[in-house]
Tab-separated table of C-alpha atoms and ligand atoms in Angstrom:
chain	number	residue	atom	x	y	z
A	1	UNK	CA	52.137	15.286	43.709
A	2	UNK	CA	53.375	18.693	43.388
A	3	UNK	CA	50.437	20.490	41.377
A	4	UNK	CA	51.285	23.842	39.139
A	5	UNK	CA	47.968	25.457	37.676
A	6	UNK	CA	48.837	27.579	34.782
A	7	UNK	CA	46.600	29.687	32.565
A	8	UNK	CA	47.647	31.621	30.085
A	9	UNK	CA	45.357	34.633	28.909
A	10	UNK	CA	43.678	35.471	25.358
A	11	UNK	CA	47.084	37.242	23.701
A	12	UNK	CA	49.566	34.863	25.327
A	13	UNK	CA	47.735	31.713	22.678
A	14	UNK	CA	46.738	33.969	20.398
A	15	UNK	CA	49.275	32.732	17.691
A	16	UNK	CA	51.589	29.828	16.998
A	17	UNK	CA	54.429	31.706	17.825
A	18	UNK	CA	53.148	32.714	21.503
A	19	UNK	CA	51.829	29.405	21.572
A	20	UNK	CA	55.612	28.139	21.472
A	21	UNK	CA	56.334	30.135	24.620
A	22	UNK	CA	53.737	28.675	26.311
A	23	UNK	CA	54.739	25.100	25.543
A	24	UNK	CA	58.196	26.272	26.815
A	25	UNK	CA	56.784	27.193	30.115
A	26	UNK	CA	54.952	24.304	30.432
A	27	UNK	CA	57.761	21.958	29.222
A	28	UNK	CA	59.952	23.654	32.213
A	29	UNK	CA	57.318	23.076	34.840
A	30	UNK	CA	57.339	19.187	34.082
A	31	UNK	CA	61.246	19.113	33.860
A	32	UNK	CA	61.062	21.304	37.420
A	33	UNK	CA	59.233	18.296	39.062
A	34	UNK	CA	55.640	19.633	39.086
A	35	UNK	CA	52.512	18.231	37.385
A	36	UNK	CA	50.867	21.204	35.210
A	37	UNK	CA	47.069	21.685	34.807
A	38	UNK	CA	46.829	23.926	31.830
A	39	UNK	CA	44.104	26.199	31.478
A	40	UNK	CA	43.414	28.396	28.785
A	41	UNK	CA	41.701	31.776	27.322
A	42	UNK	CA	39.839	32.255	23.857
A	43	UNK	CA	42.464	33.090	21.593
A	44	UNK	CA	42.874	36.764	20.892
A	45	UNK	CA	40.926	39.871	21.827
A	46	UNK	CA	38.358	41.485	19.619
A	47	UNK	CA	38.065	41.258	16.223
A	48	UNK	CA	40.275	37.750	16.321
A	49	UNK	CA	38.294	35.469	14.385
A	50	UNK	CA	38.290	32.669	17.781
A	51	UNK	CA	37.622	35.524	20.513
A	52	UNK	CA	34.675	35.596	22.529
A	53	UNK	CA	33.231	38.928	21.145
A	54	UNK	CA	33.739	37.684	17.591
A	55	UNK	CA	31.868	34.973	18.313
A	56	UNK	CA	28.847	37.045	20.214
A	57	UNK	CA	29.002	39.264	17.029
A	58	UNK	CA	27.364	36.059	15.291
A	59	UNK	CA	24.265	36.202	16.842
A	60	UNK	CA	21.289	39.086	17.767
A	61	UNK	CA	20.819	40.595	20.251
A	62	UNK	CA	17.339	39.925	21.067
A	63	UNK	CA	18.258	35.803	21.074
A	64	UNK	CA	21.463	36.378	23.325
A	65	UNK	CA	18.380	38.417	26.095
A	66	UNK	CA	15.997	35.535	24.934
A	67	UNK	CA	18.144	32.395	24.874
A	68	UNK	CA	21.172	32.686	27.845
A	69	UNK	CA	21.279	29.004	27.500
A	70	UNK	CA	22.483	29.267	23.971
A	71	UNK	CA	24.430	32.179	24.420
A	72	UNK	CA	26.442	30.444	26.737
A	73	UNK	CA	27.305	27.679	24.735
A	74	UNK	CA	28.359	29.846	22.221
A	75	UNK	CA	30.423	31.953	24.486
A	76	UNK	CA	32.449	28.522	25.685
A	77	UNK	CA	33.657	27.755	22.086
A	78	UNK	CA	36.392	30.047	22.394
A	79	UNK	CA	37.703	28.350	25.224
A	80	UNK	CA	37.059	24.998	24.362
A	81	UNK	CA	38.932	26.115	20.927
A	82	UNK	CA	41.742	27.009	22.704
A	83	UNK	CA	42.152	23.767	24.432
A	84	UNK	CA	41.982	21.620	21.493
A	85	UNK	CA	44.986	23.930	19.536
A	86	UNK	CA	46.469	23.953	22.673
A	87	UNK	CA	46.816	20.030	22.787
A	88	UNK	CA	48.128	20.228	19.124
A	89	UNK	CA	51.047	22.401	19.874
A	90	UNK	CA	51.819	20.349	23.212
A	91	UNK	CA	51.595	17.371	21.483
A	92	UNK	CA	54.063	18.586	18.677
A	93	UNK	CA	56.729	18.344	20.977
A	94	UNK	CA	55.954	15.138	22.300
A	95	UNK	CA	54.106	16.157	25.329
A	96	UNK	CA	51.055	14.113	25.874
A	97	UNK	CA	47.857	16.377	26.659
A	98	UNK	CA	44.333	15.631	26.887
A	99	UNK	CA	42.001	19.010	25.853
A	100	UNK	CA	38.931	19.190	28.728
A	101	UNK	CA	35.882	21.204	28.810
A	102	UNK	CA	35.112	23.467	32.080
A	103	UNK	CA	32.166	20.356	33.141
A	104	UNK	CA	34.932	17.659	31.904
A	105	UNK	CA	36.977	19.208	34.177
A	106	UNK	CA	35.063	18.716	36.683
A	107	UNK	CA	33.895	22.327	37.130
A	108	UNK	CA	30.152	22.383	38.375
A	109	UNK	CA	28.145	25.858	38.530
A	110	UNK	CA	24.306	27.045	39.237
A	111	UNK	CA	22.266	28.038	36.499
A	112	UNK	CA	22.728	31.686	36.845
A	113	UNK	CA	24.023	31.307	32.889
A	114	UNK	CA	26.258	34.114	31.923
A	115	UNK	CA	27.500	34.896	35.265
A	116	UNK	CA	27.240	31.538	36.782
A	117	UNK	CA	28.892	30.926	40.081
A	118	UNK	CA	30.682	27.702	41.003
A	119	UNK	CA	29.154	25.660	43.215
A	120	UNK	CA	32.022	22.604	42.983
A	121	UNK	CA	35.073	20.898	41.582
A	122	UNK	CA	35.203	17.631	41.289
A	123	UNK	CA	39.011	16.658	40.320
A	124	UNK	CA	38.674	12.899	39.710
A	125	UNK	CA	39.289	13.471	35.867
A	126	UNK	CA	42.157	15.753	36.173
A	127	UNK	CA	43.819	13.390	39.025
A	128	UNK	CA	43.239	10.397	36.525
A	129	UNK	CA	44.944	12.355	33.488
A	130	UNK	CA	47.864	13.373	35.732
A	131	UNK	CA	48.033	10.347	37.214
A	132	UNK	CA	49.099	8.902	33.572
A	133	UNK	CA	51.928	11.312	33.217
A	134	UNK	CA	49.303	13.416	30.924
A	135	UNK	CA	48.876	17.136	31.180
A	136	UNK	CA	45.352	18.404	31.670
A	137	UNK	CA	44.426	21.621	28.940
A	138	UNK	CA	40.912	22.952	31.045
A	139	UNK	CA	39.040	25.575	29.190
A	140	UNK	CA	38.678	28.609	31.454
A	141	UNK	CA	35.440	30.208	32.133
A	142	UNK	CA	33.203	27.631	32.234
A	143	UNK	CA	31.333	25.100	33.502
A	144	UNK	CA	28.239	22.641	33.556
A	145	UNK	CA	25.360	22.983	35.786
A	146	UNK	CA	23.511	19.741	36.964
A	147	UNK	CA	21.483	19.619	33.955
A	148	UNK	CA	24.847	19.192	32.198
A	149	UNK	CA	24.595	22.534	30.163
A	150	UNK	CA	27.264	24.623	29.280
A	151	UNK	CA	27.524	27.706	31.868
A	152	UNK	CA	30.173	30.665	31.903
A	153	UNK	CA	31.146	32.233	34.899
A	154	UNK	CA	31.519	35.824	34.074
A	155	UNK	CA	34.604	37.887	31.718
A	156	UNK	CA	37.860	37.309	32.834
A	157	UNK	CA	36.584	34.057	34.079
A	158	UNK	CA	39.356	32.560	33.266
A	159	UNK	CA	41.339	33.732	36.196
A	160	UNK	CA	38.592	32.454	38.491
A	161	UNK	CA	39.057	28.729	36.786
A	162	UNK	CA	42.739	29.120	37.508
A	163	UNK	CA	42.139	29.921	41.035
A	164	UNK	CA	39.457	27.185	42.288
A	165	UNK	CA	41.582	24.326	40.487
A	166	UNK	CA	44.154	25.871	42.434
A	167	UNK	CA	42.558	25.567	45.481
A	168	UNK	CA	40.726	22.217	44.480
A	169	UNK	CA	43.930	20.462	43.644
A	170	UNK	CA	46.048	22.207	46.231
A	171	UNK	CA	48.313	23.571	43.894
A	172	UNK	CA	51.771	24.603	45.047
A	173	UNK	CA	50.618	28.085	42.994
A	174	UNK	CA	48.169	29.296	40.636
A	175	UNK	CA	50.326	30.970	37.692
A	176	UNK	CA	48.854	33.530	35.813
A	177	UNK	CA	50.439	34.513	32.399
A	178	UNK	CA	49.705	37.099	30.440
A	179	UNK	CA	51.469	40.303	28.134
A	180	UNK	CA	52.306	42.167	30.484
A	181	UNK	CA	55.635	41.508	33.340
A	182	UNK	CA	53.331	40.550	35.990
A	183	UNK	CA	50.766	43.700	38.187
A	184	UNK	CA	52.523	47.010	38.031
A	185	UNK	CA	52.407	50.154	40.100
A	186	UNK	CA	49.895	51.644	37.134
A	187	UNK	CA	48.264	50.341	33.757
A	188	UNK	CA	51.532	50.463	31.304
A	189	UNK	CA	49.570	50.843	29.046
A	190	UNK	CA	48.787	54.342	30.692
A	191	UNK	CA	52.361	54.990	32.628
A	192	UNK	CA	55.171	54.637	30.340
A	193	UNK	CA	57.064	54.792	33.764
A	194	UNK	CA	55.189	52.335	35.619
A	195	UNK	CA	57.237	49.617	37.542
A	196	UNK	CA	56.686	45.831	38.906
A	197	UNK	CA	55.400	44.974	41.795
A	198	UNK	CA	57.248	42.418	43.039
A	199	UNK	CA	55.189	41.305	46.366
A	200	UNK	CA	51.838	41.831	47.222
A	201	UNK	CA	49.389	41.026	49.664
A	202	UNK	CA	45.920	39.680	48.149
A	203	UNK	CA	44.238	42.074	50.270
A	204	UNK	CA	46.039	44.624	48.747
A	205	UNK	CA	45.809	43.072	45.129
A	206	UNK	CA	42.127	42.571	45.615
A	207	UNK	CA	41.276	46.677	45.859
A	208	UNK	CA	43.755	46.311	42.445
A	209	UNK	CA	41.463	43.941	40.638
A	210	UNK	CA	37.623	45.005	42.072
A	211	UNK	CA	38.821	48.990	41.140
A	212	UNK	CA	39.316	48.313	37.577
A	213	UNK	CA	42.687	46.608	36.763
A	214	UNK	CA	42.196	43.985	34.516
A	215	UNK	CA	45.303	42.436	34.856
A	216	UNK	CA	43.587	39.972	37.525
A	217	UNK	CA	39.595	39.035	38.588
A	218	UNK	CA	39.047	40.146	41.522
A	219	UNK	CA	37.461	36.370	42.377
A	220	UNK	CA	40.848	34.874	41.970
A	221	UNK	CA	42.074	36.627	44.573
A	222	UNK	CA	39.462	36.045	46.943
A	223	UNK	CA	39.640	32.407	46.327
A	224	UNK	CA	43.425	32.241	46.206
A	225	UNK	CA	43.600	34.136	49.959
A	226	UNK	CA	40.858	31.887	50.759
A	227	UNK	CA	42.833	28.643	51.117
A	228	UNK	CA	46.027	30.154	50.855
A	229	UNK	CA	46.784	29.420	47.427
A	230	UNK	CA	50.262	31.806	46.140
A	231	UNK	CA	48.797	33.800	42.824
A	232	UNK	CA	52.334	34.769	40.207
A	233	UNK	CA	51.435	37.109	37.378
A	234	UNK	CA	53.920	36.322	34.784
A	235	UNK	CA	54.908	37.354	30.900
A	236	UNK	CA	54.361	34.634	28.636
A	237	UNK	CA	56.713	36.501	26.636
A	238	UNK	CA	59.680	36.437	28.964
A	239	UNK	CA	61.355	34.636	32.366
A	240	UNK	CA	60.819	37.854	34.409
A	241	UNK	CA	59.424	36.382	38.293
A	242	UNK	CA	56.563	38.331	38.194
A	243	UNK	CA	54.533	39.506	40.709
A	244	UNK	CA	53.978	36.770	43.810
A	245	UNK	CA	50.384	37.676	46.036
A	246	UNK	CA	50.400	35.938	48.903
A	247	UNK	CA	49.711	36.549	52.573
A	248	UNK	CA	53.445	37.479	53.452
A	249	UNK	CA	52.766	40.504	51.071
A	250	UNK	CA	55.753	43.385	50.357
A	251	UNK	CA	57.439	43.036	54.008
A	252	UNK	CA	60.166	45.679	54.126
A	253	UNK	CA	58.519	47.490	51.270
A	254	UNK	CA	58.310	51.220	52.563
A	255	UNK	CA	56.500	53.592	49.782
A	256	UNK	CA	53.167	54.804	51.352
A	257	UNK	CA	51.344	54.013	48.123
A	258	UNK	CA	51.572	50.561	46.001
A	259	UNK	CA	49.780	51.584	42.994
A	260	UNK	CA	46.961	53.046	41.306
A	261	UNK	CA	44.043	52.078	38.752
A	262	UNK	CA	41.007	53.557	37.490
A	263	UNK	CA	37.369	52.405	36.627
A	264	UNK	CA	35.719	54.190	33.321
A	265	UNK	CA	32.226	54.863	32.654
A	266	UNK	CA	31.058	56.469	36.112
A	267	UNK	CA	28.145	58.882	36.345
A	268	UNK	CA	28.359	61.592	39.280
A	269	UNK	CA	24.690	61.907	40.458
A	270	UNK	CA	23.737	65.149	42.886
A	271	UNK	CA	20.159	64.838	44.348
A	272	UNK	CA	18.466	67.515	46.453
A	273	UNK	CA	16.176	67.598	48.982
A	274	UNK	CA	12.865	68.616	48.404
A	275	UNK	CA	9.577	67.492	50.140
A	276	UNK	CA	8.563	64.505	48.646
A	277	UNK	CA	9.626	61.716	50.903
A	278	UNK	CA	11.112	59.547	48.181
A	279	UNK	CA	14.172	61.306	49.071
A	280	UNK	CA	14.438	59.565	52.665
A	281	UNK	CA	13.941	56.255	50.863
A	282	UNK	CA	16.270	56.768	47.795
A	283	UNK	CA	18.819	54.751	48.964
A	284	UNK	CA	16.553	51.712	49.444
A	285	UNK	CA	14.665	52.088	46.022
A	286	UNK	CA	17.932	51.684	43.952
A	287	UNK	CA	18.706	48.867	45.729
A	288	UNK	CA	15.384	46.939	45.099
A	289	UNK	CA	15.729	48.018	41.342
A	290	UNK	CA	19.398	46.410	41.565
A	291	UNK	CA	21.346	49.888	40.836
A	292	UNK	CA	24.760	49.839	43.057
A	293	UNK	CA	26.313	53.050	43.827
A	294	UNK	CA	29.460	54.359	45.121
A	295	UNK	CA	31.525	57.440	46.821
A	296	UNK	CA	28.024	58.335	48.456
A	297	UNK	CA	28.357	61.643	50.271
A	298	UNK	CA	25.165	62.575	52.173
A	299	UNK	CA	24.463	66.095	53.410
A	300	UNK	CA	21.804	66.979	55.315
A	301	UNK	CA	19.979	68.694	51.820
A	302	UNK	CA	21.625	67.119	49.007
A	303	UNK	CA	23.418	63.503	48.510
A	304	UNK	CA	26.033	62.749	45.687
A	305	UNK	CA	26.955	59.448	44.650
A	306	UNK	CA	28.003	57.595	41.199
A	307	UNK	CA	26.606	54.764	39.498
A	308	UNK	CA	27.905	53.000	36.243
A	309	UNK	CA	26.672	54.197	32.890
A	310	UNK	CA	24.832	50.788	32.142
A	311	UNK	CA	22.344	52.041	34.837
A	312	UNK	CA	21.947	55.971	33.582
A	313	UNK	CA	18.665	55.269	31.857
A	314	UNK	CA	16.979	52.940	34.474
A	315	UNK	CA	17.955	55.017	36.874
A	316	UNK	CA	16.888	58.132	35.137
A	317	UNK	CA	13.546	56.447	34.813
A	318	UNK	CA	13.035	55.945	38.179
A	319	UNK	CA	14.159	59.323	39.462
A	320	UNK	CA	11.425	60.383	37.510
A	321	UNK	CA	8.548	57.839	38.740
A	322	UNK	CA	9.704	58.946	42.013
A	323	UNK	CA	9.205	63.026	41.784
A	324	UNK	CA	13.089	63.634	42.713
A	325	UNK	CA	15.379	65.848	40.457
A	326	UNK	CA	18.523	65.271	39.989
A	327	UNK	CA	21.922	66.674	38.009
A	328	UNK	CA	24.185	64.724	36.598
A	329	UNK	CA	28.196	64.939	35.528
A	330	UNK	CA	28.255	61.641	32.253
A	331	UNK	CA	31.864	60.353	31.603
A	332	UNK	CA	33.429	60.335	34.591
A	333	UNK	CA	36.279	58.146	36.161
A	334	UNK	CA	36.840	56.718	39.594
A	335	UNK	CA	40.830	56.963	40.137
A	336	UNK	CA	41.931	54.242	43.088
A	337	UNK	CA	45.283	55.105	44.992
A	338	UNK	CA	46.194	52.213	46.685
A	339	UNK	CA	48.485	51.425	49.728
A	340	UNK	CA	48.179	48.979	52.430
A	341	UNK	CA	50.672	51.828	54.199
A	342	UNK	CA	48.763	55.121	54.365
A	343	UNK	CA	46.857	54.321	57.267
A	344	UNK	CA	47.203	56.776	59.764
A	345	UNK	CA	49.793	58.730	57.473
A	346	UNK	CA	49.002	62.314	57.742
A	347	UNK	CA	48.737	64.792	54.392
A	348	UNK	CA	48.301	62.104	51.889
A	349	UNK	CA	45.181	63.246	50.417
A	350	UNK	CA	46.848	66.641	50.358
A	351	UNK	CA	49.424	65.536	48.613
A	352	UNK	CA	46.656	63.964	45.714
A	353	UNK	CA	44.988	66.799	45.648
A	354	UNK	CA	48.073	69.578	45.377
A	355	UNK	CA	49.004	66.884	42.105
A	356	UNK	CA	45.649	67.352	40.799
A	357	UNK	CA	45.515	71.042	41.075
A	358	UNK	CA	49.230	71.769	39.415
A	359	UNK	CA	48.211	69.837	36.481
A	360	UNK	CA	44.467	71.920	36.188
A	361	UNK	CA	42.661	68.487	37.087
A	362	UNK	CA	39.509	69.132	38.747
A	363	UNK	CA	38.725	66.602	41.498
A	364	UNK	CA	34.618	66.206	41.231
A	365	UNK	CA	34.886	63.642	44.677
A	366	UNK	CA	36.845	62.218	46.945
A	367	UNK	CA	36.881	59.130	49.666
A	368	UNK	CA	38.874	57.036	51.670
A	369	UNK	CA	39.265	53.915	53.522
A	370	UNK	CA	42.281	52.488	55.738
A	371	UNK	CA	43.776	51.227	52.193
A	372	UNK	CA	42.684	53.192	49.221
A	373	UNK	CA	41.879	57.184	48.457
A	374	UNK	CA	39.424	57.457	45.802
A	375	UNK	CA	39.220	60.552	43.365
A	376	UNK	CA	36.438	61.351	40.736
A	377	UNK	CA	37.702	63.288	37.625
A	378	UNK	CA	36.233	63.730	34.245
A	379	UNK	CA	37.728	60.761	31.826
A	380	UNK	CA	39.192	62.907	29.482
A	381	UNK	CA	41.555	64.327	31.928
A	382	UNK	CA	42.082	60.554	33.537
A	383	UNK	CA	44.922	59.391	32.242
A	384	UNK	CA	47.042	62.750	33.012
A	385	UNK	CA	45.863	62.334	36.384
A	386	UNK	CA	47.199	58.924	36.629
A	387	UNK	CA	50.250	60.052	35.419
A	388	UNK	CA	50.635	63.062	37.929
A	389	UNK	CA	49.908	60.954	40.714
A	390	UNK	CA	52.645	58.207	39.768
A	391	UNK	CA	55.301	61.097	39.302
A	392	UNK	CA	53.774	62.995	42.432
A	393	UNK	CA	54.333	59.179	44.855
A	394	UNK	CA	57.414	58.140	43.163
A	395	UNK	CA	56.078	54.998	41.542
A	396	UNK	CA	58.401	55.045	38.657
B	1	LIG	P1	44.798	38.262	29.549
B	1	LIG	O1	44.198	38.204	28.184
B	1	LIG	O2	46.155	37.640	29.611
B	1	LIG	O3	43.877	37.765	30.617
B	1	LIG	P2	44.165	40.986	30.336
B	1	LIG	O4	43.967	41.919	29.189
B	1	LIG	O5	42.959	40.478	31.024
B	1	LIG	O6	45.114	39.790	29.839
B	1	LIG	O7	45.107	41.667	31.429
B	1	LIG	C1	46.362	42.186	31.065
B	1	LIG	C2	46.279	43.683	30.852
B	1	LIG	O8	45.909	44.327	32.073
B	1	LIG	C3	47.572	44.339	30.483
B	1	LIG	O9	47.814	44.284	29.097
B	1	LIG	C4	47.449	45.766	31.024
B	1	LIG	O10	47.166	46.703	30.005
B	1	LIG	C5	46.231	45.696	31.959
B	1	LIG	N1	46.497	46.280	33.275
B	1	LIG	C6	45.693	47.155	33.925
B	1	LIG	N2	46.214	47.543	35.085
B	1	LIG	C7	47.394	46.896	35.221
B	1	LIG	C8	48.405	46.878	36.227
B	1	LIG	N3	48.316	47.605	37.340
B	1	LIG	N4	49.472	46.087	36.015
B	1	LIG	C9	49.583	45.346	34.899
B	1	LIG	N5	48.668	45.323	33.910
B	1	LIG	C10	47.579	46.079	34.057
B	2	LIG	MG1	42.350	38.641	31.867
């Protein structure tokens, strides 16, 4: 049985029309030879009366702290929404489709509600429904624990439901539609010039998704490189190939640098030495308080790092228990250039920085690893930056 998984993402159901499109893709797939497991998004972003902040919106915010049990039931009706309309429109053109919840599905989590992480797939039900010539619609990002309650897996779950029923059912490939042509070499949304990226490896792909593009959860890589799974970004809206991640990556692909993404809402932290010994310990104490950090330069009297903005407060708080003083830079954003190629390329980080400077960007940080450059700038000035650098590598 040659199994397709394909999910399709909050804007491509998000109205009848797109809804067609994705009955069209779905009818092809069957015609093509494969079985299709369909799973879907919430419908909409924001403000759409189905999506999954509308929905949080109906509830306070001291119950959603006090009640995670309830909240994530709540949080799965967009989801299991989706599947039902889904269905409709499948079944409209004679397609017969059974709607399935995460747990019908067969997905089984922990009880870490909210965020939980999947422990198992069992794919008797799906096998059964295809089986029958019937086209599984799974609601995407969640689950049941063994109590049998409803569990969500974390945003842009969805992705990560794609990608273990991918792996579970041994999928030929794990399809991933959305609005936009598949991953590009920069946020469109940002570069007007950006391109596709045709090939990828998920190694690659993964620094994409875990340094802030949201075109794809980092988890869905992981698990799709884990049992070699092929991962296709597509356009609901169009027959463009996409973009195909896979271990064979962009072979013959020469360009030093792939792409580049961002992460918002960074704090630059600067700590000196003084002569309490907290500062020795520092490290350790945000750890046991939960508090990651990153780009961590340490000097023999001062270390600079950044956290996220969710932490400023707590972290604030305990700087102070502590005795340490620190100064702080608040809006900041953590530009990723990525390329599987620059290592061991000389004057690359020259090259970022001479970009920078000509456009009057001030770089707060940098660091580097054998794949990605990483450069701190204020966010008001990020999305020139991005720009400069995509002009400055020849992305477009
Ligand atoms: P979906 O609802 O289909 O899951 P998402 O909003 O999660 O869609 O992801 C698609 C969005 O990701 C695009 O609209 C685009 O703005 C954004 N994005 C960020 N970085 C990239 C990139 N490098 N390539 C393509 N899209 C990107
Ligand atoms: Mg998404």
């Amino acid at each position: 049985m040659k199994i397709l998984v394909q999910k399709f993402g909050g804007t491509s159901v998000s109205t009848q029309e797109k809804r067609k499109l994705v009955v069209c893709k779905v009818m092809n797939a069957k015609e093509e030879g494969y079985f299709p497991v369909v799973v879907v998004s919430a419908m909409g972003r924001k403000g759409d009366p189905y999506a999954t902040d509308t929905l949080l919106s109906l509830i306070d915010d001291n119950f959603k702290v006090a009640n995670p049990l309830a909240l994530d039931l709540l949080m799965s009706c967009g989801e299991t929404i989706s599947t039902v309309i889904m269905c409709n429109e499948l079944n409209s053109k004679g397609i017969d489709a059974v709607p399935l919840t995460g747990g019908q599905a067969g997905i089984i989590t922990d009880c870490n509600y909210n965020n939980a992480a999947i422990l198992n797939v069992d794919t008797k039900q799906i096998l059964s429904i295809l089986q029958k010539g019937k086209i599984p619609v799974v609601a995407g990002f969640q689950g049941k624990d063994e109590n049998n309650y409803i569990t969500t897996i974390g945003r842009g779950g969805s992705d990560v439901t794609a990608a273990i029923l991918g792996a579970a059912l041994n999928a030929v490939e794990t399809q991933i539609y959305t609005d936009v042509d598949g991953i590009m070499t920069a946020d469109p949304r940002i570069v007007s010039e950006a391109t596709l990226i045709k090939k990828i490896s998920y190694d690659e792909i993964f620094q994409f998704a875990d340094q802030g593009a949201k075109v794809i959860h980092p988890r869905a890589v992981e698990i799709s490189r884990k049992y070699n799974i092929p991962l296709v970004i597509k356009n609901t809206m169009n027959n463009c190939d996409g973009t195909v991640i896979s271990n064979l990556g962009n072979e013959g692909y020469e360009s030093i640098i792939t792409g580049i993404t961002h992460m918002n809402n960074r704090v630059q932290i600067k700590i000196c030495k003084n002569s309490d010994s907290s500062y020795e310990d520092l490290f350790d104490i945000l750890a046991e308080n939960l508090i990651s950090i990153d780009l961590i330069n340490v000097f023999p009297k001062e270390k600079i790092f950044t956290i996220d903005e969710k932490d400023f407060i707590k972290f604030q708080n305990l700087i102070k228990e502590i005795n340490l003083v620190c100064s702080f830079v608040k809006e900041c954003s953590k530009i990723s250039i990525i390329g599987s190629k620059m290592r061991g390329i000389p004057g690359v980080m020259a090259r970022i920085l001479k970009a920078l400077t000509r456009e009057k960007i001030e770089v707060l940080q940098t660091a580097d690893s054998h794949m990605t450059i990483w450069c701190l700038v204020e966010t008001e000035y990020v999305e020139g930056a991005i720009n400069a650098l995509h002009r400055e590598f020849k992305l477009g």
